[in-house]
């Protein structure tokens, strides 16, 4: 091959690459979206962006984000306005494995609010992250049709997915589901237990726990207060607090539990409940053998603003032997004054 031919072929190749790159870059629809977002007044662009049609959604999505920038809010609002026509593109964004894109797409799907296409999609999905996001979205939308999906995944062999689905049962489930959740609290999987504790709290917040199951529910959650990992303990605390005074009457029998974490976290539950009934039980724990539990009682009196909290703090100070706790009690009383 002659030198002249080599040079000619090189020029042709370079020109081909340039033309191909120019062709890839020059998408008129993308250019239109970019041009509109480049304008100084984004609030006036919504109608113009909608006129570009559904094919523009993929390009509009590029301007979304997780901050409060005006263009990000505008982009999300426009996509939501497309309604169900935007769902296929949002589902594709959920499958990108990019956490920011997944969360933004999740928020948009929640705002669109149609669960049926998502229910069909999640039952066919195999990727754990995508299934978890779809379960989260369906729980946020909270339509009765999604209950079958939560029940389906609640028995999944994947513990993360099962935990998410079990937790979601608390948003829509009935008494049959509560019984299933109670069994799940005895699981050997910390993740499954966490989902079950969360579900019981959700049942309690919407007043869906039958009176005959309150005692068993409290008992299961108290077992969670002594779990090895703080995450399970924290979820159990929040769930118990959701039962309010219904839990207080059952908690009294656990005040002598040998496990420090159980007694300590009962204090946290009573602090969140914050009623006169909770304060009466808290008074009993002010004499606990462990100074860490007594410390928690002191903090609860200060934080929950119980009417007789200051009186209890002074009583504790009069008999307290721990130098560290006496100092803390004095500080709390001084701050109260």
Coordinates of C-alpha atoms in Angstrom, one line a residue:
X1 CA 0.0 0.0 0.0
X2 CA 1.5 3.3 -1.1
X3 CA 2.0 6.2 1.4
X4 CA -0.5 8.3 -0.5
X5 CA -3.2 5.6 -0.1
X6 CA -2.5 5.2 3.6
X7 CA -2.9 8.9 4.1
X8 CA -6.1 8.9 2.1
X9 CA -7.5 6.0 4.1
X10 CA -6.5 7.8 7.4
X11 CA -8.3 10.9 6.4
X12 CA -11.5 9.0 5.4
X13 CA -11.4 7.1 8.7
X14 CA -11.0 10.3 10.8
X15 CA -13.8 12.0 8.8
X16 CA -16.1 9.0 9.4
X17 CA -15.4 9.1 13.1
X18 CA -16.1 12.8 13.2
X19 CA -19.3 12.5 11.3
X20 CA -20.5 9.6 13.5
X21 CA -19.7 11.5 16.6
X22 CA -21.6 14.6 15.3
X23 CA -24.5 12.4 14.4
X24 CA -24.6 10.9 17.9
X25 CA -24.4 14.3 19.6
X26 CA -26.9 16.0 17.5
X27 CA -30.2 14.7 18.8
X28 CA -32.7 17.5 18.1
X29 CA -34.9 16.5 21.0
X30 CA -32.0 16.6 23.5
X31 CA -30.9 19.9 22.1
X32 CA -34.4 21.3 22.6
X33 CA -34.4 20.1 26.2
X34 CA -31.0 21.5 26.9
X35 CA -31.9 24.8 25.2
X36 CA -35.0 25.2 27.4
X37 CA -33.2 24.4 30.6
X38 CA -30.6 26.9 29.7
X39 CA -33.1 29.7 29.9
X40 CA -33.0 32.0 32.9
X41 CA -36.7 31.6 34.0
X42 CA -37.2 27.8 34.6
X43 CA -40.6 28.3 36.2
X44 CA -42.1 29.3 32.9
X45 CA -40.8 26.3 30.9
X46 CA -43.1 23.5 32.1
X47 CA -45.6 23.8 29.3
X48 CA -42.9 24.0 26.6
X49 CA -41.2 20.9 28.0
X50 CA -44.5 19.0 28.0
X51 CA -45.0 19.9 24.4
X52 CA -41.8 18.0 23.5
X53 CA -43.7 14.7 24.2
X54 CA -42.8 11.5 26.1
X55 CA -39.7 10.9 24.0
X56 CA -38.1 13.8 25.8
X57 CA -38.6 12.3 29.3
X58 CA -35.2 10.5 29.2
X59 CA -33.5 13.9 28.6
X60 CA -35.6 15.8 31.1
X61 CA -34.6 13.2 33.7
X62 CA -31.0 14.2 33.3
X63 CA -31.9 17.5 35.0
X64 CA -33.4 15.9 38.1
X65 CA -31.5 15.5 41.4
X66 CA -31.7 15.2 45.1
X67 CA -31.2 18.9 46.0
X68 CA -33.7 21.8 45.9
X69 CA -32.4 23.5 42.8
X70 CA -35.2 25.0 40.7
X71 CA -34.3 23.1 37.6
X72 CA -34.3 19.8 39.5
X73 CA -37.8 20.5 40.9
X74 CA -39.0 21.6 37.5
X75 CA -37.7 18.4 35.8
X76 CA -39.4 16.2 38.4
X77 CA -42.6 18.1 38.2
X78 CA -42.7 17.9 34.4
X79 CA -42.1 14.1 34.4
X80 CA -44.8 13.6 37.0
X81 CA -47.1 15.6 34.7
X82 CA -46.6 13.0 32.0
X83 CA -48.4 10.6 34.3
X84 CA -48.4 6.9 33.4
X85 CA -46.5 7.6 30.2
X86 CA -43.4 8.3 32.3
X87 CA -43.5 5.0 34.1
X88 CA -41.6 2.9 31.6
X89 CA -38.7 5.4 31.6
X90 CA -38.7 5.6 35.4
X91 CA -38.6 1.8 35.7
X92 CA -35.6 1.8 33.4
X93 CA -33.9 4.3 35.7
X94 CA -34.6 2.0 38.7
X95 CA -32.5 -0.6 36.9
X96 CA -29.4 1.6 36.5
X97 CA -28.0 0.7 39.9
X98 CA -27.2 4.4 40.3
X99 CA -28.5 5.2 43.8
X100 CA -29.4 8.8 43.0
X101 CA -31.2 8.0 39.8
X102 CA -33.0 5.2 41.7
X103 CA -34.2 7.4 44.5
X104 CA -35.3 10.2 42.2
X105 CA -37.2 7.8 40.0
X106 CA -38.8 6.3 43.1
X107 CA -40.0 9.7 44.3
X108 CA -41.5 10.4 40.8
X109 CA -43.3 7.0 40.7
X110 CA -44.7 7.7 44.2
X111 CA -46.1 11.0 43.0
X112 CA -47.5 9.5 39.8
X113 CA -49.3 7.1 42.2
X114 CA -50.5 4.3 40.0
X115 CA -49.5 0.9 41.6
X116 CA -50.8 -1.5 38.9
X117 CA -47.9 -1.2 36.4
X118 CA -45.4 -1.4 39.3
X119 CA -47.1 -4.5 40.8
X120 CA -46.7 -6.3 37.5
X121 CA -43.1 -5.1 37.2
X122 CA -42.0 -6.2 40.7
X123 CA -43.4 -9.7 40.3
X124 CA -41.3 -10.2 37.2
X125 CA -38.2 -8.5 38.6
X126 CA -35.1 -10.5 39.7
X127 CA -32.7 -7.8 41.0
X128 CA -32.8 -7.3 44.7
X129 CA -32.3 -3.5 44.7
X130 CA -35.0 -3.0 42.1
X131 CA -37.5 -5.2 44.0
X132 CA -36.7 -3.3 47.3
X133 CA -37.3 0.1 45.6
X134 CA -40.5 -1.1 44.1
X135 CA -41.8 -2.4 47.4
X136 CA -40.9 0.9 49.0
X137 CA -42.8 2.8 46.3
X138 CA -45.9 0.5 46.5
X139 CA -46.0 1.0 50.3
X140 CA -45.8 4.7 49.9
X141 CA -48.6 4.7 47.3
X142 CA -50.5 2.4 49.8
X143 CA -53.3 1.0 47.6
X144 CA -55.1 -2.2 48.7
X145 CA -54.2 -4.0 45.5
X146 CA -50.5 -4.0 46.6
X147 CA -51.2 -6.2 49.6
X148 CA -50.9 -9.4 47.4
X149 CA -47.5 -8.3 46.4
X150 CA -46.3 -7.7 50.0
X151 CA -47.7 -11.1 51.0
X152 CA -45.9 -12.7 48.1
X153 CA -42.5 -11.3 49.0
X154 CA -42.9 -11.6 52.7
X155 CA -42.0 -15.3 52.4
X156 CA -39.1 -14.7 50.0
X157 CA -35.9 -16.6 50.7
X158 CA -34.0 -13.2 50.3
X159 CA -34.0 -11.9 53.8
X160 CA -33.6 -8.2 52.8
X161 CA -36.6 -8.4 50.4
X162 CA -38.7 -10.4 53.0
X163 CA -37.9 -7.8 55.6
X164 CA -39.1 -4.9 53.4
X165 CA -42.3 -6.8 52.4
X166 CA -43.1 -7.7 56.0
X167 CA -42.6 -4.2 57.1
X168 CA -45.0 -3.0 54.4
X169 CA -47.7 -5.4 55.7
X170 CA -48.1 -3.1 58.6
X171 CA -49.3 -0.3 56.2
X172 CA -52.1 -2.3 54.6
X173 CA -52.4 -5.7 56.3
X174 CA -55.3 -7.2 58.4
X175 CA -55.4 -9.5 61.4
X176 CA -54.2 -12.5 59.4
X177 CA -51.1 -10.5 58.5
X178 CA -50.5 -9.5 62.1
X179 CA -50.4 -13.1 63.1
X180 CA -47.9 -13.8 60.3
X181 CA -45.8 -10.8 61.5
X182 CA -45.8 -12.1 65.1
X183 CA -44.3 -15.4 63.9
X184 CA -41.7 -13.4 61.9
X185 CA -40.5 -11.7 65.1
X186 CA -39.2 -15.1 66.2
X187 CA -37.2 -15.5 63.1
X188 CA -33.5 -16.3 63.3
X189 CA -32.8 -13.5 60.8
X190 CA -32.1 -10.1 62.3
X191 CA -33.3 -8.5 59.1
X192 CA -36.6 -10.3 59.2
X193 CA -37.1 -9.5 62.8
X194 CA -36.4 -5.8 62.1
X195 CA -39.1 -5.8 59.4
X196 CA -41.6 -7.5 61.7
X197 CA -41.0 -5.0 64.5
X198 CA -41.5 -2.2 62.1
X199 CA -44.7 -3.7 60.8
X200 CA -46.1 -4.1 64.4
X201 CA -45.5 -0.4 65.0
X202 CA -47.3 0.5 61.8
X203 CA -50.3 -1.7 62.7
X204 CA -50.4 0.1 66.1
X205 CA -50.2 3.6 64.6
X206 CA -53.3 2.9 62.5
X207 CA -55.1 1.2 65.4
X208 CA -55.3 -2.1 63.6
X209 CA -54.1 -4.4 66.4
X210 CA -57.0 -6.4 67.9
X211 CA -57.1 -6.1 71.7
X212 CA -56.5 -9.9 72.1
X213 CA -53.2 -9.5 70.2
X214 CA -51.8 -6.4 72.0
X215 CA -50.2 -8.5 74.8
X216 CA -48.5 -10.9 72.4
X217 CA -47.4 -8.0 70.3
X218 CA -45.8 -6.2 73.2
X219 CA -44.1 -9.4 74.4
X220 CA -42.6 -9.9 70.9
X221 CA -41.3 -6.3 70.8
X222 CA -39.9 -6.5 74.3
X223 CA -37.8 -9.5 73.1
X224 CA -36.5 -7.1 70.5
X225 CA -35.4 -4.6 73.1
X226 CA -32.7 -7.1 74.2
X227 CA -31.4 -7.9 70.7
X228 CA -27.7 -7.9 70.1
X229 CA -27.7 -5.1 67.4
X230 CA -28.8 -1.6 68.2
X231 CA -30.8 -1.3 65.0
X232 CA -33.2 -4.0 66.0
X233 CA -33.5 -2.5 69.4
X234 CA -34.2 0.9 68.1
X235 CA -36.9 -0.3 65.7
X236 CA -38.5 -2.3 68.6
X237 CA -38.5 0.9 70.8
X238 CA -40.3 2.9 68.1
X239 CA -42.8 0.2 67.6
X240 CA -43.6 -0.2 71.3
X241 CA -44.0 3.5 71.6
X242 CA -46.6 3.4 68.9
X243 CA -48.8 1.3 71.2
X244 CA -48.9 4.1 73.7
X245 CA -50.7 3.4 77.0
X246 CA -51.8 0.0 75.6
X247 CA -48.2 -1.1 76.0
X248 CA -47.6 0.5 79.4
X249 CA -49.8 -1.9 81.3
X250 CA -47.9 -4.9 79.8
X251 CA -44.4 -3.4 80.3
X252 CA -44.6 -3.4 84.1
X253 CA -44.0 -7.2 84.3
X254 CA -40.7 -6.8 82.4
X255 CA -39.1 -4.3 84.9
X256 CA -37.0 -7.0 86.5
X257 CA -35.6 -8.5 83.3
X258 CA -32.0 -9.6 83.7
X259 CA -31.0 -8.2 80.4
X260 CA -29.8 -4.6 80.9
X261 CA -30.9 -3.6 77.4
X262 CA -34.5 -4.6 78.0
X263 CA -34.8 -2.4 81.1
X264 CA -32.8 0.5 79.5
X265 CA -34.9 0.5 76.4
X266 CA -38.2 0.3 78.3
X267 CA -37.2 3.6 79.7
X268 CA -36.8 4.9 76.2
X269 CA -40.2 3.6 75.3
X270 CA -41.8 5.3 78.3
X271 CA -40.1 8.5 77.4
X272 CA -41.6 8.5 73.9
X273 CA -45.1 7.6 75.2
X274 CA -44.9 10.5 77.7
X275 CA -48.2 9.9 79.5
X276 CA -48.9 9.9 83.3
X277 CA -49.2 6.1 83.1
X278 CA -45.8 5.9 81.5
X279 CA -44.4 8.1 84.3
X280 CA -45.7 5.8 87.0
X281 CA -43.7 2.9 85.5
X282 CA -40.7 5.1 85.0
X283 CA -40.8 5.9 88.7
X284 CA -40.3 2.2 89.5
X285 CA -37.2 2.1 87.2
X286 CA -35.7 5.1 89.0
X287 CA -34.6 2.6 91.7
X288 CA -33.1 0.1 89.2
X289 CA -29.9 -1.7 90.4
X290 CA -28.0 -0.5 87.3
X291 CA -26.9 3.1 87.3
X292 CA -27.1 3.2 83.5
X293 CA -30.9 2.5 83.7
X294 CA -31.3 5.2 86.4
X295 CA -29.3 7.6 84.2
X296 CA -31.8 6.9 81.4
X297 CA -34.7 7.6 83.7
X298 CA -33.1 11.0 84.6
X299 CA -32.7 11.9 81.0
X300 CA -36.3 10.8 80.3
X301 CA -37.6 13.1 83.0
X302 CA -35.8 16.0 81.5
X303 CA -36.6 15.3 77.9
X304 CA -40.3 14.2 78.1
X305 CA -41.4 17.1 80.3
X306 CA -43.4 15.0 82.7
X307 CA -45.3 17.2 85.2
X308 CA -43.7 15.5 88.2
X309 CA -40.3 14.9 86.5
X310 CA -38.4 17.5 88.5
X311 CA -39.8 16.0 91.8
X312 CA -38.5 12.6 90.7
X313 CA -35.1 14.0 89.8
X314 CA -34.8 15.6 93.3
X315 CA -35.8 12.3 94.9
X316 CA -33.2 10.4 92.9
X317 CA -30.5 12.9 93.8
X318 CA -31.2 12.5 97.5
X319 CA -30.5 8.7 97.4
X320 CA -28.1 8.4 94.5
X321 CA -24.7 6.9 95.3
X322 CA -23.0 7.1 91.9
X323 CA -20.9 10.2 91.8
X324 CA -21.3 10.5 88.0
X325 CA -25.0 10.2 88.1
X326 CA -25.3 12.7 91.0
X327 CA -23.4 15.2 88.9
X328 CA -25.7 14.6 86.0
X329 CA -28.8 14.9 88.2
X330 CA -27.6 18.2 89.6
X331 CA -27.0 19.5 86.1
X332 CA -30.4 18.5 84.9
X333 CA -32.1 20.2 87.9
X334 CA -30.0 23.3 87.3
X335 CA -30.9 23.5 83.6
X336 CA -34.6 23.0 84.6
X337 CA -34.4 26.0 86.9

